[in-house]
Amino acid sequence: VTLVGPTAGETYPSKLGYPAKADEAAADVSAADFDAVVIPGGFAPDYIRRSKPMLQLVRDAAAAGKPVAAICHGPWVLCSTPALKGKRATGFHSIRDDVVNAGAEWVDLEVCVDGNVITSRTPADLPAFAAAILKALGG
């Protein structure tokens, strides 16, 4: 697992204050370096989608058919790319309109897998979300 952020070495706090230190800067990696991209929920997606290199990484991974997974508010990042167009997806209920406006059909499921896009609603859905990611990776 490689934590990618806008700036390598910078520590980003989670919604609950847990530190997450970026191993790599998005501008220094490519989708070819990874088997999948997992987008966290909480406040992070609002910041991730402000970074052009972060969006490019997600856009390229989705276009390459790699698993792109997002939970809670994570699908906000996918809304800033073409990844949701024509897909079924879910997420935290407050981003429903954004997901629909990005071209997806909204579903209220603990996990939704549509091609290479994997989405879930809340931390309560983490077991199903993690299982779907592992299955997509062949595990």
Tab-separated table of C-alpha atoms in Angstrom:
chain	number	residue	atom	x	y	z
A	1	VAL	CA	0.000	0.000	0.000
A	2	THR	CA	1.310	3.396	-0.995
A	3	LEU	CA	-0.327	6.520	0.390
A	4	VAL	CA	-0.383	9.152	-2.350
A	5	GLY	CA	-1.093	12.798	-1.634
A	6	PRO	CA	-0.549	16.173	-3.214
A	7	THR	CA	2.827	16.442	-1.433
A	8	ALA	CA	5.149	13.545	-0.497
A	9	GLY	CA	6.110	13.438	3.152
A	10	GLU	CA	3.247	15.669	4.268
A	11	THR	CA	0.995	14.403	7.038
A	12	TYR	CA	-2.728	14.762	6.487
A	13	PRO	CA	-5.093	14.355	9.448
A	14	SER	CA	-8.198	12.250	9.094
A	15	LYS	CA	-11.638	13.452	10.126
A	16	LEU	CA	-10.940	11.933	13.539
A	17	GLY	CA	-7.396	13.314	13.667
A	18	TYR	CA	-5.491	10.152	12.767
A	19	PRO	CA	-2.333	11.099	10.857
A	20	ALA	CA	-1.751	9.792	7.348
A	21	LYS	CA	1.659	10.566	5.862
A	22	ALA	CA	1.918	10.601	2.071
A	23	ASP	CA	4.602	8.255	0.758
A	24	GLU	CA	4.493	9.764	-2.724
A	25	ALA	CA	3.282	12.929	-4.441
A	26	ALA	CA	0.616	12.368	-7.087
A	27	ALA	CA	2.701	14.292	-9.629
A	28	ASP	CA	5.535	11.772	-9.173
A	29	VAL	CA	3.544	8.559	-9.792
A	30	SER	CA	1.348	7.172	-12.522
A	31	ALA	CA	-1.610	4.821	-12.638
A	32	ALA	CA	0.720	2.207	-14.165
A	33	ASP	CA	2.506	2.049	-10.787
A	34	PHE	CA	-0.591	0.654	-9.031
A	35	ASP	CA	-2.993	-2.267	-9.210
A	36	ALA	CA	-5.886	-0.183	-7.818
A	37	VAL	CA	-6.744	3.203	-6.351
A	38	VAL	CA	-8.741	3.484	-3.117
A	39	ILE	CA	-10.224	6.874	-2.258
A	40	PRO	CA	-11.023	7.474	1.425
A	41	GLY	CA	-14.094	9.209	2.765
A	42	GLY	CA	-14.413	11.962	5.335
A	43	PHE	CA	-12.990	15.382	4.514
A	44	ALA	CA	-10.184	14.072	2.285
A	45	PRO	CA	-12.167	13.905	-0.976
A	46	ASP	CA	-12.942	17.619	-0.856
A	47	TYR	CA	-9.192	18.280	-0.807
A	48	ILE	CA	-8.211	15.492	-3.200
A	49	ARG	CA	-10.451	16.856	-5.933
A	50	ARG	CA	-8.697	20.245	-5.706
A	51	SER	CA	-5.402	18.663	-6.805
A	52	LYS	CA	-4.963	18.261	-10.573
A	53	PRO	CA	-2.289	15.541	-10.183
A	54	MET	CA	-4.531	13.576	-7.795
A	55	LEU	CA	-7.444	13.789	-10.234
A	56	GLN	CA	-5.191	12.764	-13.114
A	57	LEU	CA	-4.071	9.671	-11.199
A	58	VAL	CA	-7.686	8.656	-10.549
A	59	ARG	CA	-8.743	9.485	-14.115
A	60	ASP	CA	-5.887	7.435	-15.589
A	61	ALA	CA	-6.493	4.452	-13.306
A	62	ALA	CA	-10.189	4.408	-14.181
A	63	ALA	CA	-9.473	4.758	-17.909
A	64	ALA	CA	-6.988	1.864	-17.697
A	65	GLY	CA	-9.702	-0.357	-16.200
A	66	LYS	CA	-7.957	-0.657	-12.849
A	67	PRO	CA	-10.175	-0.990	-9.781
A	68	VAL	CA	-11.077	2.469	-8.500
A	69	ALA	CA	-12.774	2.272	-5.124
A	70	ALA	CA	-14.363	5.088	-3.114
A	71	ILE	CA	-16.240	5.062	0.170
A	72	CYS	CA	-18.432	7.587	1.992
A	73	HIS	CA	-17.593	11.020	0.474
A	74	GLY	CA	-14.884	9.416	-1.706
A	75	PRO	CA	-17.110	9.281	-4.803
A	76	TRP	CA	-16.858	13.098	-4.855
A	77	VAL	CA	-13.424	12.560	-6.385
A	78	LEU	CA	-14.936	10.303	-9.040
A	79	CYS	CA	-17.484	13.058	-9.761
A	80	SER	CA	-14.565	15.233	-10.856
A	81	THR	CA	-13.540	12.642	-13.468
A	82	PRO	CA	-15.463	10.764	-16.194
A	83	ALA	CA	-15.311	7.541	-14.113
A	84	LEU	CA	-18.978	7.554	-13.017
A	85	LYS	CA	-20.548	8.272	-16.394
A	86	GLY	CA	-22.950	5.436	-17.202
A	87	LYS	CA	-22.135	3.508	-14.010
A	88	ARG	CA	-24.168	2.524	-10.963
A	89	ALA	CA	-22.694	3.931	-7.751
A	90	THR	CA	-23.343	4.760	-4.132
A	91	GLY	CA	-21.765	6.888	-1.423
A	92	PHE	CA	-22.729	8.928	1.618
A	93	HIS	CA	-26.326	10.074	1.152
A	94	SER	CA	-25.456	13.792	1.074
A	95	ILE	CA	-23.473	13.432	-2.190
A	96	ARG	CA	-26.267	11.637	-4.058
A	97	ASP	CA	-27.014	14.642	-6.306
A	98	ASP	CA	-23.325	15.028	-7.173
A	99	VAL	CA	-23.043	11.357	-8.127
A	100	VAL	CA	-26.187	11.542	-10.268
A	101	ASN	CA	-25.024	14.793	-11.901
A	102	ALA	CA	-21.728	13.058	-12.743
A	103	GLY	CA	-23.707	10.590	-14.846
A	104	ALA	CA	-24.185	7.658	-12.485
A	105	GLU	CA	-27.315	5.835	-11.427
A	106	TRP	CA	-27.559	6.131	-7.626
A	107	VAL	CA	-28.117	2.896	-5.674
A	108	ASP	CA	-28.454	2.475	-1.923
A	109	LEU	CA	-26.290	-0.605	-1.330
A	110	GLU	CA	-23.506	-1.381	1.136
A	111	VAL	CA	-21.226	-1.912	-1.833
A	112	CYS	CA	-21.805	-1.316	-5.519
A	113	VAL	CA	-19.486	-2.819	-8.110
A	114	ASP	CA	-19.962	-1.668	-11.681
A	115	GLY	CA	-17.068	-2.720	-13.874
A	116	ASN	CA	-13.904	-1.343	-12.298
A	117	VAL	CA	-15.731	1.181	-10.070
A	118	ILE	CA	-16.368	0.102	-6.478
A	119	THR	CA	-18.332	2.367	-4.120
A	120	SER	CA	-19.729	2.142	-0.588
A	121	ARG	CA	-21.788	4.402	1.680
A	122	THR	CA	-20.285	4.601	5.167
A	123	PRO	CA	-17.685	3.074	7.502
A	124	ALA	CA	-20.329	0.497	8.483
A	125	ASP	CA	-19.952	-0.857	4.929
A	126	LEU	CA	-16.180	-1.360	5.215
A	127	PRO	CA	-16.306	-5.193	5.413
A	128	ALA	CA	-18.226	-5.456	2.110
A	129	PHE	CA	-16.138	-2.651	0.562
A	130	ALA	CA	-12.846	-4.336	1.463
A	131	ALA	CA	-14.108	-7.712	0.224
A	132	ALA	CA	-15.094	-6.175	-3.131
A	133	ILE	CA	-11.663	-4.580	-3.513
A	134	LEU	CA	-9.909	-7.845	-2.724
A	135	LYS	CA	-12.124	-9.712	-5.204
A	136	ALA	CA	-11.355	-7.110	-7.893
A	137	LEU	CA	-7.656	-7.664	-7.233
A	138	GLY	CA	-8.099	-11.400	-7.688
A	139	GLY	CA	-7.957	-12.302	-4.000
